[in-house]
Amino acid sequence: MGSTHFKFPRLDWFQRGDKNQDGRMSFGEVQRLLHLMNVEMDQEYAFQLFQTADTSQSGTLEGEEFVEFYKSLTQRPEVQELFEKFSSDGQKLTLLEFVDFLQEEQKEGEQASDLALELIDRYEPSESGKLRHVLSMDGFLGYLCSKDGDIFNPTCYPLYQDMTQPLNQYYINSSHNTYLVGDQLCGQSSVEGYIRALKRGCRCVEVDIWDGPSGEPIVYHGHTLTSRIPFKDVVAAIGQYAFQTSDYPVILSLENHCSREQQEIIVHHLTEILGDQLLTTALDGQLLTQLPSPEDLRRKILVKGKKLTAEEEEEEPEADLEAGQEAELDLEAQLESEPQELSPRGEDKKKKPKAILCPALSALVVYLKAVTFYSFTHSREHYHFYETSSFSETKAKSLIKEAGDEFVQHNTWQLSRVYPSGLRTDSSNYNPQEFWNAGCQMVAMNMQTAGLEMDLCDGLFRENAGCGYVLKPDFLRDAQSSFHPERPISPFKAQTLIIQVISGQQLPKVDNTKEQSIVDPLVRVEIFGVRPDTTRQETSYVENNGFNPYWGQTLCFRVLVPELALLRFVVKDYDWKSRNDFIGQYTLPWSCMQQGYRHIHLLSKDGLSLHPASIFVHICTKEVLEEAES
């Protein structure tokens, strides 16, 4: 009985795939069948397997030939071995055996019994197996390759966090020079930059506005050769795409360099085009002691920028803003902390008459008034919760070193924005992790530049429905926090992470131009967190095998502050002559990682799925038992 049950799905599939019911299958029918089975496979490789299985050389597969083909296709000896370890007859897992597996290996705890029934119903291909509550090898493999067997915990995918905390308690997915799709000096400016950023969950976009011809303000990177786009086109794109990916608020970080007249046009476009989406007054009945929450601000667009004081509004139009220009107008940031970064923009500034802010534009700034940062003490004594400062990466880094604990406390009551140094003319990115470690909310990224840093950003914001807001760990939200990102000490429970890198599946070729090139893959596991936790280890490489490489190697890490850690799995093609080539990666927060036997479904450099490429790992975490502290 057992063995016929085990073969049942193969027979079943054969009949479904044998379209003209002649008892044999052509390669075309096999391809259709693979599609039905949801098996994605490189066509060349499938044809190779087909020819190997066609021992009669008839150009079709019959009976046993099909069984052989099916086996070679789905054979995963390492999974078979695991299956047999828990199955008493090697043919199926009974309900109890599967529950044991879910408890012992997958660490599913109390819910394992209910979960086992659910998973059998979901992944067992044969009806008789479902009825008997048993799982065949095919069903077991189906489960391991599914969302439920993924390294990313399915409970972290939906919107699961509390969205009613003040805005400054969240990390906010933020973009720098959003209008650029290339470099900072002569790159293309495009509305597309805003559309892409908003579609990938970005919630804070930057708009650099300058006086344009015929009275229409334009957006571009000032004093450079980047192309220019009409401000009204940018606002229209933002209005259209702001809430396609997420309902939570979008922040417009306005860099206003315009004359009084064109500022009036800015106000006109914002109010006309955005309509009700634009937040123009404080929310009703809000206690003015803390920022509203993402929930309070659903589907609202907020303006971040300069604001006149009541006195300045009285004495307008001569309000002189020169002294308090926002740290984010790059010049001031550079003057404050990075004299070496002074650009020609500096000289332009000197000649310009003093900037005048138009009251109508000032009035649109409600909760995000941009102010210059002098010191943490100065902010505490003179600023309010609705005021926000921006820091160049250089300034933010030195503050974290000198007074990381004060920076953490500052971020428990005010929003901070960090932006890349003016020296990054190629639109490269900094590592956002060190600023997140200090609780900075808006760590702005050049989203047009793919690579490690954007992988980290996508990894952090992958959870919570990709809504662009992720709640900071509680020790970064506590006003009394003594956490110092450079010198982390308990109460954080250090953990040991043991990762066995087992095998890889259907890794893509790195370079399609080299027809014969087969990859020599290795896996690197990287951890990003506080400085002592940031580390990497890698497996050795497997020669000439991208289809089913086997490593079976164990890597071990000790992590002091798991709550801040991100894990990045990178598959590389070993190359002794040059740098190893990138094959694929996947990045996720420690808090979203599932233990046990898991598949990691790889993504490309641009964060797109490389389905069906994956790696198979076993993950186990243990608390480090520190010597009893007095």
XYZ file of C-alpha atoms in Angstrom:
630
model
C 0.000 0.000 0.000
C 2.756 2.394 1.087
C 4.725 2.255 -2.127
C 1.766 2.667 -4.472
C 0.754 5.664 -2.420
C 4.262 7.045 -2.789
C 4.175 6.633 -6.576
C 0.616 7.803 -6.915
C 1.335 11.441 -7.680
C 3.715 10.474 -10.506
C 1.065 8.392 -12.233
C -1.472 11.074 -11.628
C 0.823 13.713 -13.166
C 1.589 11.471 -16.129
C -2.086 11.162 -16.984
C -2.621 14.901 -16.646
C 0.376 15.674 -18.839
C -0.303 13.062 -21.533
C -2.511 15.415 -23.480
C -3.501 13.109 -26.357
C -3.695 10.102 -23.983
C -1.426 7.916 -26.130
C 0.600 6.681 -23.147
C 3.722 8.642 -24.110
C 4.846 12.204 -23.655
C 6.622 14.477 -26.094
C 8.947 17.229 -24.846
C 6.156 19.754 -25.524
C 3.789 17.796 -23.265
C 6.534 17.569 -20.636
C 6.936 21.357 -20.694
C 3.204 21.807 -20.276
C 3.289 19.346 -17.390
C 6.166 21.161 -15.684
C 4.045 24.287 -15.907
C 1.067 22.442 -14.361
C 3.312 21.154 -11.582
C 4.579 24.665 -10.972
C 8.116 23.396 -11.580
C 10.090 26.177 -13.214
C 13.115 24.984 -15.012
C 15.754 26.157 -17.407
C 14.592 24.793 -20.782
C 18.017 23.530 -21.826
C 18.350 21.652 -18.574
C 14.861 20.142 -18.816
C 15.657 18.950 -22.346
C 18.903 17.364 -21.125
C 16.998 15.437 -18.448
C 14.336 14.484 -20.995
C 16.939 13.008 -23.353
C 18.642 11.122 -20.508
C 15.318 9.592 -19.428
C 14.359 8.689 -23.024
C 16.391 5.455 -22.987
C 14.449 4.044 -25.957
C 15.442 7.151 -27.930
C 11.921 7.446 -29.303
C 11.676 11.199 -28.675
C 8.896 10.511 -26.151
C 8.719 9.238 -22.579
C 6.680 6.160 -21.663
C 5.795 4.642 -18.266
C 9.054 3.956 -16.431
C 10.933 6.531 -18.502
C 8.575 9.188 -17.198
C 9.057 7.970 -13.618
C 12.842 8.292 -14.100
C 12.443 11.765 -15.600
C 10.198 12.807 -12.722
C 12.703 11.476 -10.202
C 15.685 13.229 -11.770
C 13.630 16.403 -11.863
C 12.486 16.444 -8.264
C 15.256 14.466 -6.675
C 16.587 16.166 -3.572
C 18.649 13.507 -1.768
C 19.193 15.862 1.191
C 15.410 16.298 1.587
C 14.799 12.567 1.075
C 17.256 11.846 3.888
C 15.471 14.278 6.203
C 12.104 12.774 5.255
C 13.334 9.266 6.059
C 14.733 10.409 9.398
C 11.183 11.212 10.579
C 9.223 8.608 8.566
C 9.073 5.113 10.082
C 8.413 3.408 6.729
C 10.351 5.787 4.443
C 7.181 6.258 2.330
C 5.099 8.813 4.198
C 4.976 10.966 7.295
C 2.010 10.164 9.523
C 0.307 13.089 11.214
C 2.211 12.420 14.451
C 5.546 12.091 12.663
C 4.963 15.384 10.873
C 3.976 17.076 14.161
C 7.270 15.802 15.659
C 9.187 17.327 12.752
C 7.389 20.669 13.125
C 8.089 20.779 16.863
C 11.636 19.463 17.003
C 13.117 21.001 13.869
C 10.881 23.869 12.815
C 10.360 25.137 16.391
C 6.622 25.597 15.779
C 5.773 24.968 19.452
C 2.180 24.690 20.664
C 0.584 25.276 17.296
C 2.345 22.299 15.620
C -0.681 19.910 15.721
C -3.113 22.330 14.090
C -0.450 23.498 11.685
C 0.381 19.922 10.576
C -3.236 19.290 9.478
C -3.344 22.605 7.669
C -0.034 21.985 5.850
C -1.000 18.435 4.778
C -4.211 19.811 3.366
C -2.273 22.530 1.558
C 0.707 20.589 0.179
C -0.129 16.861 -0.103
C -0.800 16.325 -3.840
C -2.766 13.050 -3.521
C -6.381 13.098 -2.363
C -5.983 9.770 -0.539
C -3.036 11.196 1.398
C -5.090 14.220 2.429
C -7.939 11.977 3.597
C -5.564 9.839 5.663
C -3.712 12.916 7.028
C -0.337 11.708 5.795
C 2.350 13.549 3.872
C 4.205 11.965 0.949
C 7.756 12.935 0.005
C 6.273 15.119 -2.773
C 4.022 16.879 -0.270
C 6.918 17.296 2.169
C 9.086 18.893 -0.521
C 6.131 21.054 -1.564
C 5.841 22.350 1.997
C 9.582 23.013 2.360
C 9.670 25.034 -0.890
C 6.534 27.056 -0.039
C 5.887 30.319 1.819
C 5.351 28.235 4.969
C 8.794 26.662 4.598
C 10.409 30.005 3.798
C 13.026 31.604 6.039
C 10.814 34.716 6.282
C 8.139 34.224 8.928
C 4.694 34.475 7.243
C 3.314 36.270 10.316
C 5.625 39.229 9.549
C 4.291 39.713 6.002
C 0.918 41.301 6.779
C 0.520 44.587 8.629
C 1.139 43.233 12.130
C 2.727 46.112 14.043
C 1.024 48.730 16.200
C 0.544 51.750 13.903
C -0.811 54.098 16.590
C 2.523 55.262 18.073
C 3.883 58.768 17.313
C 5.616 59.083 13.936
C 9.093 59.321 15.486
C 8.792 55.771 16.929
C 9.143 54.238 13.431
C 11.825 53.737 10.842
C 10.489 55.438 7.708
C 11.469 54.257 4.228
C 13.152 57.386 2.807
C 14.675 58.504 -0.463
C 17.382 61.067 -1.299
C 17.274 63.181 -4.490
C 14.248 61.140 -5.507
C 14.106 62.849 -8.909
C 17.457 61.394 -10.023
C 17.646 58.157 -11.951
C 21.424 58.481 -12.462
C 24.328 60.336 -10.836
C 24.264 63.672 -8.991
C 26.156 65.768 -11.552
C 24.731 65.087 -14.980
C 22.205 62.330 -14.368
C 18.702 62.212 -15.734
C 15.991 63.796 -13.568
C 12.673 62.113 -14.090
C 9.188 61.810 -12.684
C 9.906 58.077 -13.001
C 12.220 58.396 -9.967
C 9.204 59.318 -7.792
C 6.972 56.647 -9.268
C 9.573 53.908 -8.686
C 10.324 55.039 -5.132
C 6.651 55.234 -4.122
C 5.898 51.871 -5.718
C 8.647 50.215 -3.697
C 7.163 51.535 -0.452
C 9.180 54.746 0.024
C 7.341 57.181 2.366
C 9.642 60.220 2.353
C 10.646 61.777 -0.970
C 12.901 64.751 -1.628
C 11.967 67.611 -3.962
C 14.616 70.235 -4.856
C 12.738 73.223 -6.319
C 14.258 76.116 -8.250
C 12.872 79.051 -10.242
C 12.010 77.865 -13.738
C 11.303 79.611 -17.008
C 7.910 81.205 -17.724
C 7.071 81.336 -14.026
C 6.901 77.547 -13.521
C 9.147 76.103 -10.743
C 11.400 73.221 -11.790
C 12.920 70.255 -9.956
C 16.595 69.312 -10.367
C 19.883 69.068 -8.472
C 20.852 72.753 -8.283
C 24.061 74.040 -9.914
C 24.633 70.764 -11.748
C 23.901 69.541 -15.256
C 21.171 67.132 -14.217
C 18.089 67.487 -16.392
C 15.061 69.459 -15.173
C 11.413 68.542 -14.652
C 8.413 70.816 -14.026
C 7.432 70.832 -10.352
C 3.771 70.358 -11.246
C 4.572 67.050 -13.015
C 6.318 65.807 -9.871
C 3.332 66.730 -7.695
C 0.943 65.006 -10.127
C 3.018 61.797 -10.010
C 3.153 61.899 -6.209
C -0.595 62.472 -6.021
C -1.228 59.515 -8.293
C 1.216 56.980 -6.772
C 1.475 58.032 -3.105
C -0.887 55.372 -1.780
C -0.660 52.569 -4.343
C 1.663 50.462 -2.172
C 0.827 51.754 1.299
C -1.913 53.804 2.947
C 0.474 55.379 5.422
C 1.562 59.022 5.177
C 3.995 60.344 2.579
C 6.426 63.101 3.582
C 7.534 65.664 0.983
C 10.956 66.941 2.011
C 10.931 70.294 0.223
C 14.209 72.003 -0.680
C 12.874 75.368 -1.642
C 15.265 77.680 -3.552
C 12.523 79.732 -5.251
C 11.645 83.415 -5.428
C 8.573 84.702 -3.641
C 6.532 84.608 -6.882
C 7.336 81.001 -7.733
C 6.730 79.914 -4.135
C 3.137 81.094 -4.645
C 2.983 78.764 -7.690
C 4.362 75.903 -5.534
C 1.529 76.434 -3.054
C -1.004 76.571 -5.889
C 0.178 73.250 -7.395
C 0.359 71.474 -4.034
C -3.150 72.492 -2.987
C -4.795 72.148 -6.402
C -3.230 68.848 -7.476
C -3.140 67.048 -4.115
C -6.477 68.357 -2.840
C -7.682 66.526 0.285
C -4.574 64.346 0.356
C -2.492 67.337 1.474
C -2.400 67.863 5.242
C -2.841 71.618 5.778
C -3.875 71.882 9.445
C -3.155 70.028 12.675
C -5.431 67.040 13.283
C -8.529 67.757 15.351
C -8.341 67.248 19.061
C -4.700 66.179 18.981
C -2.800 66.792 22.169
C 0.020 68.978 21.032
C 2.652 67.076 22.981
C 3.653 64.443 20.459
C 3.531 63.718 16.763
C 0.450 61.994 15.327
C 0.723 58.319 14.382
C 0.888 56.723 10.927
C -2.669 55.521 11.636
C -3.861 59.092 12.348
C -2.266 60.261 9.098
C -3.507 57.527 6.755
C -3.559 58.649 3.105
C -2.154 62.080 3.980
C 0.752 63.889 2.339
C 2.806 66.058 4.733
C 5.120 68.909 3.806
C 8.478 69.088 5.575
C 10.232 72.415 5.228
C 10.903 75.887 6.608
C 8.246 77.649 8.638
C 7.995 81.305 9.640
C 7.627 82.114 13.330
C 4.574 84.138 14.348
C 6.733 87.280 14.620
C 8.203 86.734 11.161
C 4.737 86.415 9.705
C 3.856 89.784 11.321
C 6.840 91.547 9.813
C 6.730 89.868 6.399
C 7.631 90.327 3.575
C 11.148 91.056 4.846
C 11.490 87.844 6.870
C 15.178 87.038 6.822
C 15.744 83.304 6.830
C 19.412 83.369 5.980
C 20.495 82.797 9.574
C 18.272 79.796 10.126
C 18.410 78.160 6.728
C 17.754 74.474 7.152
C 20.730 72.218 7.679
C 19.489 70.305 4.735
C 20.040 73.048 2.192
C 23.267 71.284 1.407
C 25.364 74.380 1.789
C 24.668 74.884 5.479
C 25.239 71.252 6.244
C 28.578 71.502 4.543
C 29.549 74.725 6.274
C 28.660 73.225 9.649
C 30.597 70.051 9.417
C 32.295 69.408 6.120
C 34.288 72.320 4.816
C 36.038 69.959 2.407
C 32.731 69.328 0.697
C 32.129 72.939 -0.257
C 30.919 73.105 -3.802
C 30.398 75.993 -6.187
C 26.969 76.184 -4.578
C 28.654 78.012 -1.734
C 29.690 81.010 -3.817
C 26.250 81.269 -5.380
C 24.722 81.483 -1.940
C 26.848 84.448 -0.914
C 25.693 86.587 -3.817
C 22.025 85.791 -3.458
C 19.807 88.316 -1.722
C 18.330 86.992 1.488
C 15.784 84.210 1.076
C 12.175 85.150 1.663
C 9.671 82.502 2.609
C 6.141 83.085 1.453
C 3.596 82.787 4.307
C 1.272 80.555 2.268
C 4.048 77.991 1.805
C 5.074 78.324 5.454
C 1.474 77.560 6.433
C 1.560 74.177 4.653
C 4.266 72.987 7.068
C 2.327 71.586 10.039
C 4.186 68.766 11.835
C 7.581 68.780 10.151
C 9.189 72.172 10.595
C 12.808 72.016 9.448
C 15.276 73.517 11.937
C 19.064 73.728 12.080
C 20.744 71.346 14.510
C 23.305 72.910 16.884
C 23.548 70.399 19.727
C 21.351 67.908 21.556
C 21.159 70.271 24.525
C 20.141 73.186 22.297
C 17.416 71.027 20.686
C 16.054 69.967 24.077
C 15.972 73.536 25.369
C 14.714 75.365 22.281
C 12.901 72.986 19.950
C 9.502 71.274 19.888
C 8.445 67.745 18.961
C 7.077 68.982 15.588
C 10.496 70.332 14.547
C 12.947 68.159 12.703
C 16.642 68.389 11.830
C 18.653 66.890 9.011
C 22.190 65.561 9.268
C 24.722 64.804 6.565
C 26.078 61.270 6.951
C 29.446 62.671 8.154
C 27.798 64.787 10.850
C 25.522 61.914 11.946
C 28.471 59.498 12.154
C 30.503 61.814 14.353
C 27.497 62.447 16.639
C 26.947 58.692 17.014
C 30.612 58.265 18.006
C 30.677 61.223 20.408
C 27.213 60.956 21.927
C 25.379 57.932 20.579
C 23.213 57.625 23.690
C 22.121 61.290 23.412
C 21.298 60.759 19.731
C 19.139 57.747 20.701
C 17.294 59.910 23.271
C 16.920 62.775 20.782
C 15.225 60.369 18.377
C 12.686 59.301 21.009
C 10.972 62.713 20.765
C 12.018 64.242 17.420
C 12.357 63.035 13.844
C 15.835 62.993 12.274
C 16.692 62.759 8.616
C 20.132 61.595 7.469
C 21.242 62.194 3.879
C 24.288 61.070 1.835
C 27.406 63.235 1.739
C 27.832 65.719 -1.106
C 30.935 63.763 -2.130
C 28.766 60.882 -3.365
C 28.469 62.369 -6.850
C 27.988 58.853 -8.288
C 24.795 58.421 -6.202
C 26.430 55.650 -4.168
C 24.892 54.801 -0.790
C 26.137 54.652 2.788
C 25.326 51.712 5.037
C 21.989 52.759 6.599
C 22.394 50.336 9.503
C 24.605 52.569 11.641
C 21.997 55.347 11.594
C 19.118 52.958 12.323
C 21.148 51.708 15.310
C 20.862 55.234 16.779
C 17.116 55.351 16.116
C 17.266 57.802 13.174
C 13.928 57.509 11.401
C 14.430 58.931 7.897
C 17.682 57.468 6.631
C 17.561 58.653 3.028
C 18.848 56.349 0.293
C 19.738 56.863 -3.376
C 17.101 54.339 -4.407
C 18.253 54.324 -8.025
C 21.530 52.663 -6.996
C 21.251 48.890 -6.482
C 23.637 47.002 -4.206
C 24.280 45.925 -0.626
C 22.972 49.147 0.960
C 19.645 49.035 -0.885
C 19.387 45.308 -0.060
C 19.545 46.291 3.621
C 16.912 48.970 3.129
C 14.594 46.574 1.260
C 15.329 43.915 3.891
C 14.319 46.124 6.820
C 11.111 47.301 5.130
C 10.135 43.856 3.806
C 8.087 43.239 6.959
C 4.837 44.861 8.082
C 3.200 44.578 4.642
C 6.000 46.643 3.075
C 4.050 49.708 4.238
C 7.199 51.827 4.666
C 6.920 52.135 8.467
C 8.616 49.688 10.857
C 8.365 50.109 14.631
C 11.769 50.658 16.232
C 12.849 48.200 18.983
C 11.513 49.276 22.381
C 14.944 50.323 23.754
C 15.125 52.926 20.958
C 11.660 54.279 21.805
C 12.156 54.727 25.535
C 12.867 58.367 26.480
C 14.970 57.121 29.430
C 17.013 54.803 27.198
C 20.715 54.532 28.012
C 21.458 52.499 24.880
C 24.662 53.539 23.102
C 24.988 51.997 19.623
C 28.803 52.105 19.816
C 28.921 50.468 23.253
C 25.959 48.113 23.484
C 25.603 46.354 26.825
C 22.879 44.167 28.351
C 19.835 44.005 29.006
C 19.890 42.662 25.472
C 19.893 38.917 25.316
C 22.860 37.888 23.200
C 22.160 34.946 20.899
C 24.151 32.343 19.053
C 23.049 31.729 15.483
C 23.979 28.416 13.871
C 23.326 28.186 10.141
C 23.912 25.016 8.199
C 24.099 25.880 4.503
C 22.887 22.660 2.899
C 22.215 22.977 -0.819
C 21.260 25.240 -3.721
C 18.586 24.843 -6.383
C 18.591 26.060 -9.977
C 20.990 28.958 -9.563
C 21.000 31.152 -12.669
C 24.049 31.562 -14.871
C 25.878 34.776 -14.056
C 26.652 35.669 -17.614
C 24.449 34.476 -20.419
C 27.012 35.609 -22.975
C 29.367 32.805 -21.924
C 27.156 29.956 -23.150
C 29.170 27.202 -21.547
C 29.849 28.959 -18.255
C 28.511 26.901 -15.388
C 28.698 28.523 -11.980
C 30.988 27.536 -9.086
C 28.689 28.755 -6.324
C 29.503 29.630 -2.723
C 27.237 31.122 -0.046
C 28.174 34.063 2.128
C 26.155 34.894 5.227
C 26.463 38.507 6.379
C 25.127 40.030 9.594
C 24.578 43.764 9.941
C 23.802 45.297 13.317
C 25.735 47.124 16.017
C 29.459 47.223 15.233
C 30.518 44.081 17.170
C 27.718 42.098 15.457
C 28.621 43.141 11.919
C 30.459 40.213 10.371
C 30.438 37.655 7.546
C 31.370 34.041 6.886
C 31.236 31.940 3.752
C 31.177 28.348 2.582
C 33.694 26.872 0.179
C 32.630 26.756 -3.472
C 31.112 23.847 -5.382
C 32.677 23.292 -8.778
C 30.570 23.484 -11.933
C 27.126 23.022 -10.480
C 24.380 25.609 -10.491
C 21.517 23.115 -10.638
C 21.843 21.357 -7.290
C 25.103 22.253 -5.518
C 25.589 20.697 -2.076
C 27.659 22.438 0.648
C 26.571 20.934 3.964
C 28.647 23.494 5.877
C 27.875 25.051 9.260
C 28.508 28.726 10.098
C 28.222 30.089 13.626
C 27.676 33.683 14.830
C 27.327 35.362 18.208
C 24.992 38.350 18.122
C 24.799 40.860 20.994
C 21.770 42.899 19.889
C 19.593 40.612 17.751
C 16.753 43.180 17.730
C 18.843 45.412 15.432
C 20.374 42.677 13.275
C 19.709 42.091 9.577
C 20.830 38.893 7.833
C 21.936 38.907 4.221
C 22.496 35.687 2.291
C 24.555 36.168 -0.860
C 25.317 33.523 -3.466
C 28.489 34.209 -5.460
C 30.173 32.558 -8.408
C 33.741 31.785 -7.307
C 36.341 33.252 -9.642
C 40.017 32.919 -8.768
C 41.033 35.472 -11.390
C 38.832 38.350 -10.274
C 36.202 39.260 -7.713
C 33.531 36.633 -7.213
C 30.476 37.429 -9.320
C 27.123 38.100 -7.694
C 24.428 35.469 -8.363
C 21.632 36.404 -5.969
C 20.810 37.587 -2.449
C 18.104 37.741 0.174
C 18.034 40.074 3.185
C 15.710 40.004 6.192
C 15.435 41.264 9.774
C 16.490 38.866 12.544
C 13.023 39.216 14.096
C 11.399 37.818 10.910
C 13.638 34.736 10.649
C 12.134 31.265 11.109
C 14.205 28.468 12.612
C 14.513 24.954 11.206
C 14.868 23.671 7.637
C 14.135 26.645 5.388
C 14.411 27.717 1.790
C 15.726 31.162 0.924
C 14.303 32.361 -2.394
C 16.928 34.498 -4.080
C 16.537 38.003 -5.470
C 18.523 39.821 -8.149
C 20.706 42.915 -7.653
C 17.603 45.021 -8.252
C 15.560 43.096 -5.710
C 13.534 41.130 -8.292
C 12.684 37.460 -7.812
C 15.096 34.952 -9.387
C 12.489 32.178 -9.068
C 13.067 29.182 -9.010
C 16.579 29.828 -7.600
C 16.899 29.103 -3.879
C 19.217 27.857 -1.167
C 18.255 25.327 1.500
C 19.495 25.900 5.046
C 18.938 24.812 8.635
C 18.745 27.616 11.194
C 18.964 27.410 14.945
C 19.270 30.190 17.546
C 20.222 29.808 21.196
C 20.419 32.315 23.998
C 23.946 32.910 25.197
C 24.007 32.213 28.895
C 26.171 35.012 30.250
C 28.064 34.455 33.457
C 25.581 35.472 36.150
C 25.864 39.247 36.375
C 25.809 40.711 39.811
